[in-house]
Short mmCIF file of C-alpha atoms in Angstrom, two decimals:
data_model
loop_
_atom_site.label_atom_id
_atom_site.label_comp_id
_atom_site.label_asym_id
_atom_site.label_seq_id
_atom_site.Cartn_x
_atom_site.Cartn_y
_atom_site.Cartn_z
CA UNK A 232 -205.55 111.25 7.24
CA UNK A 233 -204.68 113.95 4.91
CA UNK A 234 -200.78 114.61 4.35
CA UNK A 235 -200.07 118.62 4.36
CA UNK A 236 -199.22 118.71 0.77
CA UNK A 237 -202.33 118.75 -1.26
CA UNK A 238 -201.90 120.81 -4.38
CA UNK A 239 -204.47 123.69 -5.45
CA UNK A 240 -204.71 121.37 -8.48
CA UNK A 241 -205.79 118.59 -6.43
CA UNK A 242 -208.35 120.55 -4.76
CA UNK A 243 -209.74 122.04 -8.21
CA UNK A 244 -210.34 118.24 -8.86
CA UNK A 245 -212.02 116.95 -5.85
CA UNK A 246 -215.18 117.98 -6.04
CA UNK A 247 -215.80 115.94 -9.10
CA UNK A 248 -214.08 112.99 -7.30
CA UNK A 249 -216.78 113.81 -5.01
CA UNK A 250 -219.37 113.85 -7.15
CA UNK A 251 -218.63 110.97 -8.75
CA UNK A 252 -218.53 109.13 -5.79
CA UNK A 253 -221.88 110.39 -4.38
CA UNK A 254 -223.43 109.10 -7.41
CA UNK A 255 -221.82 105.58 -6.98
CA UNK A 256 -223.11 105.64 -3.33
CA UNK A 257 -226.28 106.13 -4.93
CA UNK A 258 -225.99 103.36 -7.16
CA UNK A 259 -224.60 101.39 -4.49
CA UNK A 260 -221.24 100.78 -4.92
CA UNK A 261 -219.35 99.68 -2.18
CA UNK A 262 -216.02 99.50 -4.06
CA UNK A 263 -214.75 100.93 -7.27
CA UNK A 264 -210.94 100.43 -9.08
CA UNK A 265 -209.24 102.96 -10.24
CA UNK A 266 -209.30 101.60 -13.77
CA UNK A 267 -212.89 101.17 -13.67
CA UNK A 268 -213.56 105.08 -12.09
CA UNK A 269 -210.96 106.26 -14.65
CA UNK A 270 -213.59 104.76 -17.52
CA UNK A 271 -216.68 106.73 -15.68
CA UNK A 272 -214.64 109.81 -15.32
CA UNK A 273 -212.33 109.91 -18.27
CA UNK A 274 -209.27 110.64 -16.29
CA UNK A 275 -206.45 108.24 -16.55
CA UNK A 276 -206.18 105.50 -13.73
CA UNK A 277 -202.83 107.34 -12.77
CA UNK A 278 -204.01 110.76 -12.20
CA UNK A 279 -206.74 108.68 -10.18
CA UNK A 280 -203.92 107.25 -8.12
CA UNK A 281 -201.71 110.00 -8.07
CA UNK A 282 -204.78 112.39 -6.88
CA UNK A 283 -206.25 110.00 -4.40
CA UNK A 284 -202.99 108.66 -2.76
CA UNK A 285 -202.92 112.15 -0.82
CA UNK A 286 -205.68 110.38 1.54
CA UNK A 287 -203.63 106.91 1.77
CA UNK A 288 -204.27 103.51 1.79
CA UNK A 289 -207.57 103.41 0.32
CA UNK A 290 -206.94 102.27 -2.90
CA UNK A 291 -205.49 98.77 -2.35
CA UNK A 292 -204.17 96.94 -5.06
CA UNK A 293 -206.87 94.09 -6.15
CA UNK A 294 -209.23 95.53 -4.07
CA UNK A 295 -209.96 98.94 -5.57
CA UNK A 296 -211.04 101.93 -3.14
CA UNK A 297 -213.87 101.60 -0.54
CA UNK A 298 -216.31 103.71 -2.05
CA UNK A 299 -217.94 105.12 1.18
CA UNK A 300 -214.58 105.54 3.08
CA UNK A 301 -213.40 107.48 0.11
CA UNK A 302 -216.47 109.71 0.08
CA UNK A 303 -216.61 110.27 3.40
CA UNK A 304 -212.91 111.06 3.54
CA UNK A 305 -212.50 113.91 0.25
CA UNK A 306 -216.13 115.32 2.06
CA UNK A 307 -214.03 115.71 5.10
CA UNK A 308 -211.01 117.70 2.96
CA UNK A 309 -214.01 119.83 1.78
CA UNK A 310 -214.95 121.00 4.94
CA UNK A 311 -218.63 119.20 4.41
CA UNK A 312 -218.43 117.23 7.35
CA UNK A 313 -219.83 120.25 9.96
CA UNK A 314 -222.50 122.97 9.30
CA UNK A 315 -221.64 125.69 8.00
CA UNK A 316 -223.47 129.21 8.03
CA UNK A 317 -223.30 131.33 5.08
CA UNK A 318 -224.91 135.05 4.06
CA UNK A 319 -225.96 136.24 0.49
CA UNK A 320 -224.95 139.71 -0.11
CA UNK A 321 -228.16 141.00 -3.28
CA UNK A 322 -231.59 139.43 -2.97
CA UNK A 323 -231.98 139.91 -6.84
CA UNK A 324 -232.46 136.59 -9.09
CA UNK A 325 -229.05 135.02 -8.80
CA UNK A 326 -229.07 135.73 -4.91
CA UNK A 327 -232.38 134.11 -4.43
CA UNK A 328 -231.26 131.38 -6.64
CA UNK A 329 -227.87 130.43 -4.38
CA UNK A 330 -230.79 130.57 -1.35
CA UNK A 331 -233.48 128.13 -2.95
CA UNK A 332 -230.51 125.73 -4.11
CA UNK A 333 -231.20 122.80 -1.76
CA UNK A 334 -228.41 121.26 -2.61
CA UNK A 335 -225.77 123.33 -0.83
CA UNK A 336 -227.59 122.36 2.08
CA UNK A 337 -227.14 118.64 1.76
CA UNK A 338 -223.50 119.38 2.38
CA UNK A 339 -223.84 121.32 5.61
CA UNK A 340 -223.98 125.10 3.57
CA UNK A 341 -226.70 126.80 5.82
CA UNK A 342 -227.95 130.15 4.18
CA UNK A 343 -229.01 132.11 7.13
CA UNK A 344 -229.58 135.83 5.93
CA UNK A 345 -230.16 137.87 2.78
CA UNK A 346 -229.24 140.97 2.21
CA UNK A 347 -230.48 143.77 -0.02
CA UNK A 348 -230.07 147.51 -0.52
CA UNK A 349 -233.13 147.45 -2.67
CA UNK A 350 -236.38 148.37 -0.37
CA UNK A 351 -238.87 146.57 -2.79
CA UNK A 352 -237.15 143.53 -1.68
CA UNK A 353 -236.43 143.49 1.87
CA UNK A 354 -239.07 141.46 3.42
CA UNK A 355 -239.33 139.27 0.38
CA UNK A 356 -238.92 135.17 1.96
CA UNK A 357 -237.03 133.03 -0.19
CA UNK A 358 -237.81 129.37 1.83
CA UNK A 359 -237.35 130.08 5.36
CA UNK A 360 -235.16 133.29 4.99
CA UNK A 361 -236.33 136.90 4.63
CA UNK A 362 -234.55 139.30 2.65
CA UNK A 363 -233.25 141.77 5.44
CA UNK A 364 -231.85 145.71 4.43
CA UNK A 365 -228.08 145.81 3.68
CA UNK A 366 -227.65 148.32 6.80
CA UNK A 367 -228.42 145.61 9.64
CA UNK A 368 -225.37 143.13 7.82
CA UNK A 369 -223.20 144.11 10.07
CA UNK A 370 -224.84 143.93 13.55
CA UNK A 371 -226.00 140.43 12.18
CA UNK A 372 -222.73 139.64 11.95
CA UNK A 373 -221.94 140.07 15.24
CA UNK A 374 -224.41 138.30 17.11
CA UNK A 375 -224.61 135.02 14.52
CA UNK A 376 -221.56 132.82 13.37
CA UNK A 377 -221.33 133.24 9.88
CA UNK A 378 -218.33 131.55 7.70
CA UNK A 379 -219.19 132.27 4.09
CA UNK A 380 -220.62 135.10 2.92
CA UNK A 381 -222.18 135.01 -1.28
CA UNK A 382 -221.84 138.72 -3.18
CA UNK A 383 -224.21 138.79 -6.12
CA UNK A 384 -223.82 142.56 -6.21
CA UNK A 385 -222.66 145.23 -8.77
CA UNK A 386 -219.09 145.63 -9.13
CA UNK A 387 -219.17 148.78 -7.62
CA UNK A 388 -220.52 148.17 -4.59
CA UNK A 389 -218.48 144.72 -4.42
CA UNK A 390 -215.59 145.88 -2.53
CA UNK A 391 -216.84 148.45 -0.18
CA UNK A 392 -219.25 145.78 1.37
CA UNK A 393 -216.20 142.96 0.83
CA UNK A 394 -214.62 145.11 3.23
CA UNK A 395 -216.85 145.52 6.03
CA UNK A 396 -217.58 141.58 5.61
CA UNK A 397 -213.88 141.43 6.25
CA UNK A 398 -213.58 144.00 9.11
CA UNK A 399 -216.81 141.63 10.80
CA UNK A 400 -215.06 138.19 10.64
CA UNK A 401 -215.93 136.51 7.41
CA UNK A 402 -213.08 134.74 5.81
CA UNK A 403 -214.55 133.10 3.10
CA UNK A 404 -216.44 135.23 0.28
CA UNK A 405 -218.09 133.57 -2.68
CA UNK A 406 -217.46 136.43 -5.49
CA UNK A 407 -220.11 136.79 -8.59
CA UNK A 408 -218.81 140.08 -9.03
CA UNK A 409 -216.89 141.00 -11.74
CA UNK A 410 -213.76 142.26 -10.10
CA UNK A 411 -210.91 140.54 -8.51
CA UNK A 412 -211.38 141.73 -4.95
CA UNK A 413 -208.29 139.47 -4.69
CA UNK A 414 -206.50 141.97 -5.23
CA UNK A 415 -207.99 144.39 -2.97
CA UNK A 416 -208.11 141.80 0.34
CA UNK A 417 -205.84 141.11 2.79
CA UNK A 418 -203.83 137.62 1.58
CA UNK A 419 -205.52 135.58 4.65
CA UNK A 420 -209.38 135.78 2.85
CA UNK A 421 -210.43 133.37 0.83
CA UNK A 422 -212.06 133.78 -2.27
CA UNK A 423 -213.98 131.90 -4.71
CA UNK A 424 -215.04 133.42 -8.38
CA UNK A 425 -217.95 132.60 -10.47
CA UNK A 426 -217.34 135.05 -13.32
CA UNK A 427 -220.40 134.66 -15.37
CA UNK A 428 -220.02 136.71 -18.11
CA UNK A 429 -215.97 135.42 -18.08
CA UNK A 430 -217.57 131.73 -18.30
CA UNK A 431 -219.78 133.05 -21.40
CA UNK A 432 -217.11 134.44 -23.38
CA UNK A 433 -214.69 131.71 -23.16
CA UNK A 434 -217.65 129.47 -24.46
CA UNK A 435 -218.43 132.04 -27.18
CA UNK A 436 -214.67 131.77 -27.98
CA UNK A 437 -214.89 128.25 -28.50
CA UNK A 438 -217.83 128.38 -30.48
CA UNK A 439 -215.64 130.74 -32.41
CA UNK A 440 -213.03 129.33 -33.25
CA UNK A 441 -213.35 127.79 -36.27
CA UNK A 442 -214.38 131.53 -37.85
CA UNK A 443 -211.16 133.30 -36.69
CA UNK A 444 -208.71 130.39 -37.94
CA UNK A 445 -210.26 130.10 -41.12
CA UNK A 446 -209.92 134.04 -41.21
CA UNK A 447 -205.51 133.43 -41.58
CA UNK B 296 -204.76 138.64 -36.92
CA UNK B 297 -204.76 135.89 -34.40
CA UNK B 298 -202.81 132.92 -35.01
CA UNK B 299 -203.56 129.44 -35.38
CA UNK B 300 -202.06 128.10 -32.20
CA UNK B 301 -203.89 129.93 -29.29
CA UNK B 302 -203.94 127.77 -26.52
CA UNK B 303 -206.79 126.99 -24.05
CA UNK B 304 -204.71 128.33 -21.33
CA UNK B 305 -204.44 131.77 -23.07
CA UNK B 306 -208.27 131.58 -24.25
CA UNK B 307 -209.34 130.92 -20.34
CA UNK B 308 -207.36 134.30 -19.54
CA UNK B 309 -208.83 136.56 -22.25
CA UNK B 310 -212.16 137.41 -21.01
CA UNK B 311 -210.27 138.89 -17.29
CA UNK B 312 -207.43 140.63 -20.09
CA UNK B 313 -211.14 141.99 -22.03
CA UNK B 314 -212.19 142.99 -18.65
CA UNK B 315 -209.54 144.94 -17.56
CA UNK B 316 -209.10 146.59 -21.45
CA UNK B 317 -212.93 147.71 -20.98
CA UNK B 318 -212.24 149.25 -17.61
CA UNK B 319 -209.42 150.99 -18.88
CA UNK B 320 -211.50 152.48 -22.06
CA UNK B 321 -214.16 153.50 -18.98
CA UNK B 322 -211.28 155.70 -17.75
CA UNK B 323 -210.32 156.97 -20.76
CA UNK B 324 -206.36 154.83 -21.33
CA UNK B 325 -205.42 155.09 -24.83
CA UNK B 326 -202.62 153.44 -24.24
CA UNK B 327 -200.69 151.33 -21.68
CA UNK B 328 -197.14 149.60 -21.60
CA UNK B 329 -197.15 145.53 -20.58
CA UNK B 330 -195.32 146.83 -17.18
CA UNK B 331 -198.54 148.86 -16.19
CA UNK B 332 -200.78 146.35 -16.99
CA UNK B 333 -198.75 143.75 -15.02
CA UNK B 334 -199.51 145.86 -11.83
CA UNK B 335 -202.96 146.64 -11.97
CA UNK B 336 -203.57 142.56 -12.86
CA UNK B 337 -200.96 140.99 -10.84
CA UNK B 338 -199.88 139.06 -13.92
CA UNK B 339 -196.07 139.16 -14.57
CA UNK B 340 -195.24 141.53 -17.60
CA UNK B 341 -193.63 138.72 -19.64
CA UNK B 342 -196.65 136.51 -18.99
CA UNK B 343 -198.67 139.36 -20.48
CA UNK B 344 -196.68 139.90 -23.51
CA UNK B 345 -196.61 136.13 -24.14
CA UNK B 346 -200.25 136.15 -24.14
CA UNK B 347 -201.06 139.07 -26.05
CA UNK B 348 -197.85 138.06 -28.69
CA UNK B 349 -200.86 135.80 -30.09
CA UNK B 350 -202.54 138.88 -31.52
CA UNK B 351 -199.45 140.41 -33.23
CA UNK B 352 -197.81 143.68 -33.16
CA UNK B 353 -199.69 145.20 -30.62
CA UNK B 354 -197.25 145.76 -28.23
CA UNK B 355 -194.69 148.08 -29.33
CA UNK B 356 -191.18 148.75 -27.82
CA UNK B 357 -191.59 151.85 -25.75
CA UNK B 358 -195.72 152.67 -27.17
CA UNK B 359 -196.96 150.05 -25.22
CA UNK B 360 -200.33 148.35 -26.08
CA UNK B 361 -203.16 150.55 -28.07
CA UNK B 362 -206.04 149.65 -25.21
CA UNK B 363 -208.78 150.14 -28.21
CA UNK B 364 -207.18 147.96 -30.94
CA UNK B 365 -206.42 145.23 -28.37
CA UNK B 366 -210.10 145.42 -26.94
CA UNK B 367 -211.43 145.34 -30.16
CA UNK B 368 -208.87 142.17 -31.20
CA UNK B 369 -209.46 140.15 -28.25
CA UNK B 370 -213.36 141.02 -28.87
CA UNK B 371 -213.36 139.73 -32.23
CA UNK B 372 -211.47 136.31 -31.04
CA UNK B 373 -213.92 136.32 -28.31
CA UNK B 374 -216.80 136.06 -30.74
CA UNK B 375 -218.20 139.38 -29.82
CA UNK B 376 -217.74 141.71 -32.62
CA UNK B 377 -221.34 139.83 -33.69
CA UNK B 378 -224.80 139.45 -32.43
CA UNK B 379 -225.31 135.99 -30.78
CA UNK B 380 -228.78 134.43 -30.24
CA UNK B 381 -229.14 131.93 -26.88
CA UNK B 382 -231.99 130.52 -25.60
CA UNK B 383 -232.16 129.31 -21.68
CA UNK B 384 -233.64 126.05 -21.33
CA UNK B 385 -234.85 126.11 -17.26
CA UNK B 386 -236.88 129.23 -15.78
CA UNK B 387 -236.42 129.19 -12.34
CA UNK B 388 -234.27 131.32 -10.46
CA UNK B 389 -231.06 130.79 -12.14
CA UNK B 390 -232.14 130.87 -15.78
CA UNK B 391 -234.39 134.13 -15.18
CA UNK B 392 -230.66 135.39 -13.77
CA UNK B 393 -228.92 134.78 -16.50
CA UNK B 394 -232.06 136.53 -18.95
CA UNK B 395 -232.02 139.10 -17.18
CA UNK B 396 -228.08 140.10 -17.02
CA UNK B 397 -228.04 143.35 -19.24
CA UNK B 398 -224.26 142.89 -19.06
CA UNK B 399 -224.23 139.85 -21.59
CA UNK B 400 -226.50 141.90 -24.27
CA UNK B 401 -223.55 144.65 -23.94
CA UNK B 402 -221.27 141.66 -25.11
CA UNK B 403 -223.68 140.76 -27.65
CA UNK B 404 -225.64 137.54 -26.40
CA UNK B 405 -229.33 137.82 -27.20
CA UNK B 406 -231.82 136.12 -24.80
CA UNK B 407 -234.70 135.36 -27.36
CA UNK B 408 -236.24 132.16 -25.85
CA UNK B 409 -236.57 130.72 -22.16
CA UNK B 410 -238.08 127.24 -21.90
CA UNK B 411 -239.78 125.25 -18.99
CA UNK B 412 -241.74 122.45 -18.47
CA UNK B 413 -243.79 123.99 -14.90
CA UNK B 414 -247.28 125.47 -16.05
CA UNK B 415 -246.61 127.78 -13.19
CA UNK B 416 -243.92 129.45 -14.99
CA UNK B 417 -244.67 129.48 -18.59
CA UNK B 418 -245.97 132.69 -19.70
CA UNK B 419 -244.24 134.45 -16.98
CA UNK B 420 -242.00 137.45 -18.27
CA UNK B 421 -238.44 138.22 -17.65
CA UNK B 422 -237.70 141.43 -19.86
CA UNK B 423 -238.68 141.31 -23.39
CA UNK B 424 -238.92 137.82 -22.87
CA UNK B 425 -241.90 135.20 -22.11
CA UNK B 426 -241.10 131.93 -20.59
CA UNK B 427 -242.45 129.01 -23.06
CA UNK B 428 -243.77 125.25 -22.38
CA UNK B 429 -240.57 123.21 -23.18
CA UNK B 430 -242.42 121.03 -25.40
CA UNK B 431 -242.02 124.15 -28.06
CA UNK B 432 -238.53 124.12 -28.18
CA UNK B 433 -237.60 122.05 -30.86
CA UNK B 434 -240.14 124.00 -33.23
CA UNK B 435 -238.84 126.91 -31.79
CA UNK B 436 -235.16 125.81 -32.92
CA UNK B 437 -236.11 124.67 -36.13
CA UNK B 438 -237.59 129.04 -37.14
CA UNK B 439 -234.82 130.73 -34.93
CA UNK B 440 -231.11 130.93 -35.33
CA UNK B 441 -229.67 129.77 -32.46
CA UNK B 442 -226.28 129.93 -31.67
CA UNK B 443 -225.48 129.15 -27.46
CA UNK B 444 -228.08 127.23 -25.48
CA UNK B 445 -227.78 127.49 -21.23
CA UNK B 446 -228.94 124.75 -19.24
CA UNK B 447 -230.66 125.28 -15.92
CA UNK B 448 -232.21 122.05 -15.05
CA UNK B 449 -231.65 119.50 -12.45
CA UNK B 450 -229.25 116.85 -13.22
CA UNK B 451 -231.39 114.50 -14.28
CA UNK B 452 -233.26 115.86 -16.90
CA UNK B 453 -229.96 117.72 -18.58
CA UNK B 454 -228.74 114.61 -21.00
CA UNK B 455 -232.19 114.17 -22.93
CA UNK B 456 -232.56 118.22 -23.36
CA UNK B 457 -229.06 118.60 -24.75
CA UNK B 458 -229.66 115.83 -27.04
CA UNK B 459 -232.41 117.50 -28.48
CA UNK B 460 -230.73 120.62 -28.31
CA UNK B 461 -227.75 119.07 -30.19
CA UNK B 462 -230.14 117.45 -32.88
CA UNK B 463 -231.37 120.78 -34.01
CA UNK B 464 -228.55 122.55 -34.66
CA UNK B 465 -227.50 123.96 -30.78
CA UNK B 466 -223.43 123.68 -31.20
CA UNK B 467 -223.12 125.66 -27.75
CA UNK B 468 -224.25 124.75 -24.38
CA UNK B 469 -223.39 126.94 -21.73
CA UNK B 470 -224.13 123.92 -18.59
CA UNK B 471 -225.15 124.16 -15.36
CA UNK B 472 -226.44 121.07 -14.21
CA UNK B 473 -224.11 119.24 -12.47
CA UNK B 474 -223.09 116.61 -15.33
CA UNK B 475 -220.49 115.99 -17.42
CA UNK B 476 -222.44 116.53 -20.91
CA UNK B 477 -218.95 116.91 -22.73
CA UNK B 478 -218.28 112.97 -21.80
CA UNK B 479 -222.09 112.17 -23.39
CA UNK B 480 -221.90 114.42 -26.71
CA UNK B 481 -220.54 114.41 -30.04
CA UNK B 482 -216.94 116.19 -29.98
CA UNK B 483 -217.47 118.90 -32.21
CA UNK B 484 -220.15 120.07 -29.32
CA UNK B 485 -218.34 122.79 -27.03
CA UNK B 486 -219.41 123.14 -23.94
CA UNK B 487 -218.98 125.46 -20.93
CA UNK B 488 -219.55 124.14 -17.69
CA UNK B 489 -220.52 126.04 -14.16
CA UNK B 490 -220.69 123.81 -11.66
CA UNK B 491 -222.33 126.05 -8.76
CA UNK B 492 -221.90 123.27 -5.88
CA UNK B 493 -218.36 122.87 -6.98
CA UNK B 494 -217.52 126.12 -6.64
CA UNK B 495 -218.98 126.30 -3.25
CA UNK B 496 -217.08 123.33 -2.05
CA UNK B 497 -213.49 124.51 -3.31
CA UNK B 498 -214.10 127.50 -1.18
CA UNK B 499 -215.15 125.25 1.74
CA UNK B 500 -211.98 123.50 1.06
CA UNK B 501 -209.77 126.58 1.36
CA UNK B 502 -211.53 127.97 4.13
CA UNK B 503 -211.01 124.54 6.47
CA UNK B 504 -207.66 123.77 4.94
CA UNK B 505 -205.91 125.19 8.20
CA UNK B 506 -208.24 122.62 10.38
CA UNK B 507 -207.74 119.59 8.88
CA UNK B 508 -203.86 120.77 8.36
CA UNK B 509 -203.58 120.67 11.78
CA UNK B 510 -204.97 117.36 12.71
CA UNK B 511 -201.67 116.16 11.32
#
């Protein structure tokens, strides 16, 4: 059972517990000790510990943690343990890309509409979905259950139809638009970024580096 | 001039501080005190002035920040005050995406080579850009300068690609296959990683948080 106080930090880091763990399920692992998934992971055996004593008593001392319980536990904390519908807001190349990735929907992500503004691609099927005009979002809304909803629009359009999402019941938006509609949302919504061009620049920066200090 | 000691932690916030300095050229700012930029990023005005402190007598008592200088500063440290070539090994959905995101040009990042190893997508065009047999790459790498390289290929085939990537020259990758390639790689490799399933499942998490909360 999960106690109530499990840190944002903790949560930033359990997906990669859960990846991890998938991939020693697919080995066939049955049990793993911290010291030996600290090795694997190159995280300390006491951030290990410290991280996965919020789902208690699985990590027993000489025994290690029960690989399978563990998984199945964290997968629970991540909602993956029910179906769960989602829309893509822009049927361009990244929103087709979020649609074809089978993936999400080995852990319950279901995408069940597409949206476009763009009339050269509504009707467009990307596996079993068809790319539907941006004007029938919101009676789709109302007669499906939808819990996620993608936005791999413009910036400008981003928070107009981030509102009307809102106003129809989502409460979860997946944001690869570049603005912090954060800001702009009531406090209850929650949001996700993937900041592409953000995630570029810090890697340029890196890359970087080395020029600017030797610049001094 | 920037100084030595800039921190991760400020170098992850830059690009959103870059972002908002653009939107305020857009709008014509010249100029705009710590307090003003505190409200329109939610950031607390001593946090900002902490962070832009790195960059050195910007911010003057009463003047405020100079929104050009500062763009142009953080730019530079950013890496983008030069052209960068990247190539995009993986042309499906994803990596025609990214090739095809004008925004990144703006910022300097050239696309001049996307690589695949499916017949049905080599010679397909996104832009100015045809899609090539992977097997060219390394001959490609050897006549091009190449600074960033962005992998979008499954999992399993993303540690032998940045290898060879690595061994001719590639000092960036910009990953998206969900590995950890900085925990397989030399050090002085820097790596960027977007881990699309991740980010998924952290918004799962936040969005069920109140259910399994209350199974307490």
């Amino acid at each position: 059972m999960a106690q109530k106080e499990i840190s944002s930090a903790v949560i930033e880091r359990l997906p990669r517990y859960y990846r991890y763990l998938d991939e020693l399920l697919e080995e066939g692992v049955e049990r793993i000790s911290s010291a030996e998934l600290s090795r694997r992971m190159q995280v300390t055996a006491s951030q290990i510990r410290q991280d996965l004593n919020h789902f208690g008593g699985f990590g027993q001392q000489g025994y290690g943690y029960n690989v399978q319980s563990l998984y199945k536990e964290i997968g629970k904390i991540l909602g993956l343990d029910r179906a769960q519908n989602m829309v893509i807001i822009g049927g361009g190349r990244l929103g087709q890309a979020l649609a074809n990735y089978v993936r999400f929907e080995k852990r319950g992500f279901r995408v069940i509409g597409i949206f476009d503004r763009n009339p050269d691609l509504v009707g467009n099927r990307v596996r079993q979905c068809e790319i539907q005009y941006v004007g029938q979002l919101e009676q789709f809304l109302r007669t499906h259950e939808v819990e996620i909803a993608a936005l791999t629009i413009p910036r400008d359009e981003a928070e107009e139809v981030a509102r009307l999402l809102v106003n129809n019941g989502i409460h979860a938006l997946w944001n690869f638009a570049h603005v912090d509609l954060d800001l702009l949302l009531p406090e209850n919504i929650v949001i996700e970024n993937v900041h592409l061009s953000e995630s570029l620049m810090k890697l340029s920066c890196k890359l970087n580096k080395d020029r600017w200090l030797s610049e001094e």
